[in-house]
Amino acid sequence: MSQIWKKISEEPQKVGYKYVTIKTFEMPDGQQSNYTTWHRTGGQNVAVLALTPDRQVIVARQYRPGPERVLDEIPGGDSDDGEELAAAAARELLEETGYASDESLIYLGTACRDAYTNETDSYFMALNAHKVTDQDLDDGEYVEVALISIDQLLENAKTGKMSDAVAVLMAYDRLKELQDA
Amino acid sequence: MSQIWKKISEEPQKVGYKYVTIKTFEMPDGQQSNYTTWHRTGGQNVAVLALTPDRQVIVARQYRPGPERVLDEIPGGDSDDGEELAAAAARELLEETGYASDESLIYLGTACRDAYTNETDSYFMALNAHKVTDQDLDDGEYVEVALISIDQLLENAKTGKMSDAVAVLMAYDRLKELQDA
């Protein structure tokens, strides 16, 4: 049964650069069980599907330490404490790629990408984005800006070449309309 | 730039029930940087989008320890060492829900859901699945089987009510065809 479990305790601990927590729950049958999850503190993740006026998708091509290969990620990162998510998405787009849109970002939705993290990923779409400045990368960021077609984006999302593929699902109907326009 | 980083070392350690590893890379500019990622050993994840003959989607409704809420997950789990992924997906479907299909599973694709894990998720589709037996849950699994419409599945995938939403993107065109059939 899908009853809600009762959390008895949790023990966040820092491992390297991340927090991991062991949560103890009382299960529906009264037994106690432990689960190990990533523990995100502070702001949550944001990322933005940004398109140029000629409908090219702006991607942040970068090596990724988990899969150990280069992915064509959509620009994104952590929101700062207290920062609005849409503002954080616009900021990350500008810092990672030097692109910005004069229009308001479109909120696509918030995903739960993994059952073993409290992290959420909120996705936005930016239309008519223009290059306005140079990249302003954080220390340790090595991002190559690339422009790809909507077709290539759909292909990447379906074949594991980006980690925020849920954003593409959320924007799917809009992307198809843009392709047909 | 998106050059490949050179891995210098990694230190997997067990934290609770999972392995976390700190990887040291030599970056494109010669600096060394450390990254903390989940470290999956053994078989990888599989999950299956299974539909009944009348196009209801079979979901494994369950409380999830990361987001601490109930999600309508598609059935899935770990493949065993040496087990074929399609066989693992069919096995997980049967164990978690008691449903099976006489037809071969359709391979949808393999996702990278997070840039900070070496875990991969391979997705399959099962058509014309029938209830053939009772659930056979692992210790600590509390799964309620539910049937939902394709419309509801699409809604769930776009609104964070399942963690394997990428499978829905991979099956999107097939799902739309089934809706229109």
Short mmCIF file of C-alpha atoms in Angstrom, two decimals:
data_model
loop_
_atom_site.label_atom_id
_atom_site.label_comp_id
_atom_site.label_asym_id
_atom_site.label_seq_id
_atom_site.Cartn_x
_atom_site.Cartn_y
_atom_site.Cartn_z
CA MET A 1 0.00 0.00 0.00
CA SER A 2 1.11 3.51 -0.66
CA GLN A 3 0.51 4.92 2.80
CA ILE A 4 2.78 7.71 3.87
CA TRP A 5 5.79 6.59 5.86
CA LYS A 6 6.58 8.34 9.13
CA LYS A 7 10.07 9.80 9.30
CA ILE A 8 11.68 8.97 12.66
CA SER A 9 15.07 10.60 12.17
CA GLU A 10 17.65 11.69 9.65
CA GLU A 11 21.39 12.16 9.85
CA PRO A 12 22.85 14.49 7.18
CA GLN A 13 26.60 14.17 6.76
CA LYS A 14 28.98 15.91 4.43
CA VAL A 15 30.77 13.56 2.01
CA GLY A 16 33.22 15.44 -0.17
CA TYR A 17 31.25 18.35 -1.62
CA LYS A 18 27.74 17.00 -1.07
CA TYR A 19 25.48 16.05 1.80
CA VAL A 20 24.17 12.53 2.12
CA THR A 21 21.55 11.64 4.70
CA ILE A 22 20.39 8.37 6.21
CA LYS A 23 16.66 8.61 6.94
CA THR A 24 14.85 6.21 9.24
CA PHE A 25 11.15 5.71 8.52
CA GLU A 26 8.42 3.77 10.24
CA MET A 27 6.84 1.76 7.45
CA PRO A 28 3.15 0.96 6.98
CA ASP A 29 3.58 -2.40 8.74
CA GLY A 30 5.31 -0.84 11.76
CA GLN A 31 8.83 -1.93 10.82
CA GLN A 32 11.62 0.63 10.70
CA SER A 33 13.72 0.99 7.54
CA ASN A 34 16.70 3.15 6.59
CA TYR A 35 17.23 4.89 3.25
CA THR A 36 20.27 6.78 1.99
CA THR A 37 19.57 9.89 -0.10
CA TRP A 38 21.31 13.02 -1.35
CA HIS A 39 20.48 15.89 0.96
CA ARG A 40 20.22 19.27 -0.70
CA THR A 41 20.45 22.34 1.50
CA GLY A 42 19.81 25.90 0.36
CA GLY A 43 18.53 26.82 -3.10
CA GLN A 44 17.22 24.29 -5.58
CA ASN A 45 18.21 23.60 -9.20
CA VAL A 46 17.02 25.63 -12.15
CA ALA A 47 17.70 25.20 -15.86
CA VAL A 48 16.53 26.93 -18.99
CA LEU A 49 15.68 25.80 -22.50
CA ALA A 50 16.77 28.90 -24.41
CA LEU A 51 16.21 29.48 -28.11
CA THR A 52 17.60 32.10 -30.45
CA PRO A 53 15.25 34.08 -32.75
CA ASP A 54 15.99 31.55 -35.52
CA ARG A 55 15.03 28.67 -33.22
CA GLN A 56 18.44 27.31 -32.43
CA VAL A 57 18.79 25.83 -28.94
CA ILE A 58 21.60 27.23 -26.79
CA VAL A 59 23.42 24.41 -25.02
CA ALA A 60 26.18 24.33 -22.43
CA ARG A 61 28.40 21.56 -23.76
CA GLN A 62 30.49 20.19 -20.90
CA TYR A 63 32.18 17.14 -19.46
CA ARG A 64 30.17 15.60 -16.62
CA PRO A 65 31.81 13.84 -13.69
CA GLY A 66 29.01 11.27 -13.09
CA PRO A 67 28.72 9.63 -16.52
CA GLU A 68 32.31 10.72 -17.40
CA ARG A 69 31.42 12.01 -20.84
CA VAL A 70 30.48 15.27 -22.58
CA LEU A 71 26.77 16.17 -22.47
CA ASP A 72 24.90 18.92 -24.30
CA GLU A 73 23.27 20.30 -21.16
CA ILE A 74 20.78 23.12 -21.03
CA PRO A 75 22.20 26.04 -19.02
CA GLY A 76 21.40 25.90 -15.32
CA GLY A 77 22.63 25.65 -11.77
CA ASP A 78 21.72 26.39 -8.17
CA SER A 79 19.40 29.19 -7.21
CA ASP A 80 20.79 31.39 -4.45
CA ASP A 81 19.01 31.50 -1.10
CA GLY A 82 15.98 33.75 -1.47
CA GLU A 83 16.50 34.21 -5.23
CA GLU A 84 13.40 33.78 -7.40
CA LEU A 85 13.71 30.69 -9.57
CA ALA A 86 13.04 32.52 -12.86
CA ALA A 87 15.68 35.11 -11.96
CA ALA A 88 18.12 32.34 -11.12
CA ALA A 89 17.45 30.67 -14.49
CA ALA A 90 18.05 33.94 -16.38
CA ARG A 91 21.24 34.52 -14.36
CA GLU A 92 22.59 31.04 -15.08
CA LEU A 93 21.81 31.45 -18.79
CA LEU A 94 23.74 34.72 -18.87
CA GLU A 95 26.71 33.46 -16.83
CA GLU A 96 27.15 30.15 -18.64
CA THR A 97 26.48 31.34 -22.19
CA GLY A 98 26.40 35.16 -22.39
CA TYR A 99 22.85 34.98 -23.80
CA ALA A 100 19.76 36.78 -22.47
CA SER A 101 16.16 37.27 -23.54
CA ASP A 102 14.20 40.53 -23.27
CA GLU A 103 11.04 38.49 -22.74
CA SER A 104 9.83 36.93 -19.50
CA LEU A 105 10.90 33.33 -19.03
CA ILE A 106 8.13 30.73 -19.39
CA TYR A 107 7.84 28.37 -16.40
CA LEU A 108 7.70 24.77 -17.67
CA GLY A 109 7.44 22.81 -14.43
CA THR A 110 9.35 21.23 -11.56
CA ALA A 111 10.70 17.71 -11.83
CA CYS A 112 11.65 14.99 -9.39
CA ARG A 113 14.47 13.31 -11.27
CA ASP A 114 15.33 10.71 -8.66
CA ALA A 115 13.48 9.01 -5.80
CA TYR A 116 16.61 9.20 -3.63
CA THR A 117 17.14 12.94 -3.42
CA ASN A 118 15.24 15.89 -1.98
CA GLU A 119 16.54 17.98 -4.90
CA THR A 120 14.03 19.53 -7.27
CA ASP A 121 14.69 20.88 -10.76
CA SER A 122 12.60 23.78 -12.00
CA TYR A 123 12.65 24.36 -15.73
CA PHE A 124 12.06 27.48 -17.79
CA MET A 125 11.96 28.38 -21.46
CA ALA A 126 13.53 31.54 -22.88
CA LEU A 127 12.54 32.68 -26.37
CA ASN A 128 14.39 35.12 -28.64
CA ALA A 129 17.59 34.94 -26.63
CA HIS A 130 20.51 37.01 -27.94
CA LYS A 131 24.20 37.00 -27.17
CA VAL A 132 24.73 40.09 -25.03
CA THR A 133 28.03 39.49 -23.26
CA ASP A 134 30.85 37.01 -22.66
CA GLN A 135 30.58 33.93 -20.47
CA ASP A 136 31.23 34.50 -16.76
CA LEU A 137 32.07 30.99 -15.54
CA ASP A 138 32.49 29.91 -11.94
CA ASP A 139 35.81 28.44 -10.93
CA GLY A 140 35.85 24.83 -12.16
CA GLU A 141 33.26 25.37 -14.89
CA TYR A 142 34.40 24.54 -18.41
CA VAL A 143 31.47 25.17 -20.69
CA GLU A 144 31.47 25.44 -24.47
CA VAL A 145 28.42 27.25 -25.84
CA ALA A 146 26.91 25.52 -28.86
CA LEU A 147 23.78 26.05 -30.95
CA ILE A 148 21.83 22.96 -31.98
CA SER A 149 18.56 22.41 -33.84
CA ILE A 150 15.31 21.48 -32.09
CA ASP A 151 15.54 18.12 -33.87
CA GLN A 152 18.98 17.54 -32.36
CA LEU A 153 17.69 18.57 -28.92
CA LEU A 154 14.86 16.01 -29.14
CA GLU A 155 17.34 13.36 -30.26
CA ASN A 156 19.74 14.23 -27.40
CA ALA A 157 16.94 14.11 -24.82
CA LYS A 158 15.81 10.66 -25.96
CA THR A 159 19.30 9.16 -26.10
CA GLY A 160 20.89 10.17 -22.80
CA LYS A 161 22.98 13.07 -24.15
CA MET A 162 21.63 15.56 -21.57
CA SER A 163 20.67 15.14 -17.91
CA ASP A 164 17.69 17.55 -17.90
CA ALA A 165 15.68 15.72 -20.55
CA VAL A 166 12.47 16.19 -18.53
CA ALA A 167 12.56 19.87 -19.53
CA VAL A 168 12.22 18.76 -23.15
CA LEU A 169 9.15 16.69 -22.28
CA MET A 170 7.62 19.68 -20.51
CA ALA A 171 8.26 21.88 -23.55
CA TYR A 172 7.50 19.20 -26.15
CA ASP A 173 4.32 20.67 -27.64
CA ARG A 174 5.80 24.19 -27.73
CA LEU A 175 8.95 22.87 -29.43
CA LYS A 176 6.90 21.07 -32.07
CA GLU A 177 4.93 24.27 -32.73
CA LEU A 178 8.17 26.22 -33.13
CA GLN A 179 9.45 23.60 -35.57
CA ASP A 180 6.29 23.91 -37.65
CA ALA A 181 6.14 27.73 -37.51
CA MET B 1 35.91 24.23 -23.58
CA SER B 2 34.39 20.80 -23.47
CA GLN B 3 37.59 18.78 -23.56
CA ILE B 4 37.56 15.50 -21.75
CA TRP B 5 38.85 15.66 -18.22
CA LYS B 6 41.46 13.15 -17.10
CA LYS B 7 40.47 11.12 -14.05
CA ILE B 8 43.38 10.95 -11.59
CA SER B 9 41.75 8.93 -8.83
CA GLU B 10 38.49 7.99 -7.17
CA GLU B 11 37.63 6.87 -3.67
CA PRO B 12 34.33 4.98 -3.38
CA GLN B 13 33.00 4.74 0.16
CA LYS B 14 29.87 3.18 1.54
CA VAL B 15 27.49 5.65 3.19
CA GLY B 16 24.45 3.90 4.62
CA TYR B 17 23.12 1.74 1.80
CA LYS B 18 24.78 3.51 -1.12
CA TYR B 19 28.24 4.16 -2.42
CA VAL B 20 29.49 7.69 -2.85
CA THR B 21 32.76 8.45 -4.57
CA ILE B 22 35.04 11.46 -4.65
CA LYS B 23 36.67 11.69 -8.07
CA THR B 24 39.73 13.82 -8.77
CA PHE B 25 40.11 15.06 -12.33
CA GLU B 26 42.77 17.02 -14.14
CA MET B 27 40.86 19.80 -15.84
CA PRO B 28 41.52 21.29 -19.30
CA ASP B 29 43.63 24.10 -17.77
CA GLY B 30 45.79 21.65 -15.79
CA GLN B 31 44.15 22.32 -12.40
CA GLN B 32 42.89 19.42 -10.33
CA SER B 33 39.27 19.38 -9.12
CA ASN B 34 37.25 17.02 -6.95
CA TYR B 35 33.65 15.97 -7.57
CA THR B 36 31.34 13.92 -5.37
CA THR B 37 29.02 11.49 -7.15
CA TRP B 38 26.85 8.45 -6.46
CA HIS B 39 28.80 5.33 -7.32
CA ARG B 40 26.74 2.48 -8.66
CA THR B 41 28.26 -0.99 -8.60
CA GLY B 42 26.76 -4.08 -10.25
CA GLY B 43 23.65 -4.00 -12.43
CA GLN B 44 22.03 -0.83 -13.69
CA ASN B 45 18.44 0.45 -13.40
CA VAL B 46 15.62 -0.68 -15.64
CA ALA B 47 11.99 0.42 -15.73
CA VAL B 48 9.02 -0.39 -17.90
CA LEU B 49 6.12 1.59 -19.27
CA ALA B 50 3.50 -1.18 -19.32
CA LEU B 51 0.02 -0.85 -20.81
CA THR B 52 -3.01 -3.11 -20.58
CA PRO B 53 -4.91 -4.12 -23.76
CA ASP B 54 -7.33 -1.22 -23.12
CA ARG B 55 -4.40 1.23 -22.91
CA GLN B 56 -4.30 1.79 -19.18
CA VAL B 57 -0.84 2.42 -17.77
CA ILE B 58 0.24 0.15 -14.91
CA VAL B 59 1.92 2.19 -12.18
CA ALA B 60 3.68 1.24 -8.95
CA ARG B 61 2.30 3.83 -6.55
CA GLN B 62 4.69 4.20 -3.63
CA TYR B 63 6.10 6.55 -1.06
CA ARG B 64 9.57 7.75 -1.99
CA PRO B 65 12.24 8.56 0.61
CA GLY B 66 13.95 11.36 -1.37
CA PRO B 67 11.04 13.73 -2.06
CA GLU B 68 9.08 12.27 0.92
CA ARG B 69 5.83 11.90 -0.98
CA VAL B 70 3.89 9.30 -2.97
CA LEU B 71 4.82 9.02 -6.66
CA ASP B 72 3.13 7.05 -9.44
CA GLU B 73 6.30 5.33 -10.59
CA ILE B 74 6.61 3.01 -13.52
CA PRO B 75 7.68 -0.46 -12.34
CA GLY B 76 11.42 -0.98 -12.23
CA GLY B 77 14.51 -1.70 -10.22
CA ASP B 78 18.05 -3.03 -10.45
CA SER B 79 19.11 -5.55 -13.03
CA ASP B 80 21.01 -8.48 -11.55
CA ASP B 81 24.65 -9.01 -12.53
CA GLY B 82 24.71 -10.60 -15.98
CA GLU B 83 20.92 -10.32 -16.42
CA GLU B 84 19.74 -8.94 -19.76
CA LEU B 85 18.11 -5.54 -19.29
CA ALA B 86 14.86 -6.50 -21.05
CA ALA B 87 14.60 -9.62 -18.90
CA ALA B 88 15.19 -7.52 -15.78
CA ALA B 89 12.45 -5.09 -16.82
CA ALA B 90 9.96 -7.94 -17.38
CA ARG B 91 10.95 -9.47 -14.02
CA GLU B 92 10.50 -6.17 -12.15
CA LEU B 93 7.10 -5.65 -13.82
CA LEU B 94 5.99 -9.11 -12.71
CA GLU B 95 7.35 -8.83 -9.15
CA GLU B 96 6.06 -5.32 -8.44
CA THR B 97 2.66 -5.59 -10.11
CA GLY B 98 1.86 -9.22 -11.04
CA TYR B 99 1.49 -8.16 -14.70
CA ALA B 100 3.25 -9.66 -17.71
CA SER B 101 3.09 -9.30 -21.49
CA ASP B 102 3.33 -12.18 -23.97
CA GLU B 103 4.98 -9.81 -26.43
CA SER B 104 8.62 -8.80 -26.51
CA LEU B 105 9.40 -5.62 -24.65
CA ILE B 106 10.21 -2.58 -26.80
CA TYR B 107 13.52 -0.88 -25.92
CA LEU B 108 12.96 2.88 -25.55
CA GLY B 109 16.42 4.12 -24.65
CA THR B 110 18.91 4.71 -21.86
CA ALA B 111 18.87 7.93 -19.88
CA CYS B 112 21.41 9.88 -17.86
CA ARG B 113 19.15 11.43 -15.22
CA ASP B 114 21.84 13.23 -13.28
CA ALA B 115 25.32 14.56 -14.04
CA TYR B 116 26.54 13.39 -10.61
CA THR B 117 25.98 9.65 -10.85
CA ASN B 118 27.37 6.83 -12.97
CA GLU B 119 23.91 5.22 -12.83
CA THR B 120 22.04 4.65 -16.08
CA ASP B 121 18.34 3.99 -16.52
CA SER B 122 17.22 1.80 -19.40
CA TYR B 123 13.56 2.04 -20.32
CA PHE B 124 11.25 -0.43 -22.01
CA MET B 125 7.63 -0.49 -23.13
CA ALA B 126 5.35 -3.50 -22.62
CA LEU B 127 2.10 -3.69 -24.60
CA ASN B 128 -0.93 -5.87 -23.87
CA ALA B 129 0.16 -6.65 -20.32
CA HIS B 130 -2.19 -8.85 -18.28
CA LYS B 131 -2.40 -9.60 -14.59
CA VAL B 132 -1.02 -13.12 -14.28
CA THR B 133 -0.11 -13.46 -10.61
CA ASP B 134 0.14 -11.67 -7.26
CA GLN B 135 2.80 -9.14 -6.39
CA ASP B 136 6.05 -10.58 -5.04
CA LEU B 137 7.58 -7.61 -3.23
CA ASP B 138 11.08 -7.41 -1.79
CA ASP B 139 11.41 -6.75 1.92
CA GLY B 140 10.83 -3.03 2.46
CA GLU B 141 8.81 -2.53 -0.76
CA TYR B 142 5.30 -1.17 -0.26
CA VAL B 143 3.80 -0.80 -3.71
CA GLU B 144 0.16 -0.25 -4.62
CA VAL B 145 -0.64 -1.20 -8.20
CA ALA B 146 -2.84 1.35 -9.96
CA LEU B 147 -4.09 1.80 -13.52
CA ILE B 148 -4.06 5.32 -14.95
CA SER B 149 -4.87 6.79 -18.35
CA ILE B 150 -2.21 7.86 -20.86
CA ASP B 151 -3.42 11.43 -20.32
CA GLN B 152 -2.76 11.10 -16.59
CA LEU B 153 0.67 9.59 -17.26
CA LEU B 154 1.61 12.57 -19.46
CA GLU B 155 0.35 14.95 -16.79
CA ASN B 156 2.29 13.11 -14.05
CA ALA B 157 5.49 13.13 -16.10
CA LYS B 158 5.27 16.88 -16.70
CA THR B 159 4.48 17.78 -13.08
CA GLY B 160 7.03 15.83 -11.05
CA LYS B 161 4.74 12.98 -9.99
CA MET B 162 7.13 10.27 -11.23
CA SER B 163 10.91 10.06 -11.22
CA ASP B 164 11.31 8.22 -14.56
CA ALA B 165 9.62 10.89 -16.69
CA VAL B 166 12.29 10.54 -19.38
CA ALA B 167 10.72 7.19 -20.31
CA VAL B 168 7.54 9.08 -21.21
CA LEU B 169 9.52 11.40 -23.50
CA MET B 170 11.13 8.41 -25.19
CA ALA B 171 7.68 6.82 -25.72
CA TYR B 172 5.85 10.08 -26.47
CA ASP B 173 5.03 9.51 -30.13
CA ARG B 174 3.97 5.90 -29.49
CA LEU B 175 1.76 7.00 -26.59
CA LYS B 176 0.08 9.65 -28.76
CA GLU B 177 -0.56 7.02 -31.46
CA LEU B 178 -2.11 4.69 -28.89
CA GLN B 179 -4.35 7.53 -27.67
CA ASP B 180 -5.53 8.20 -31.20
CA ALA B 181 -6.00 4.54 -32.15
#
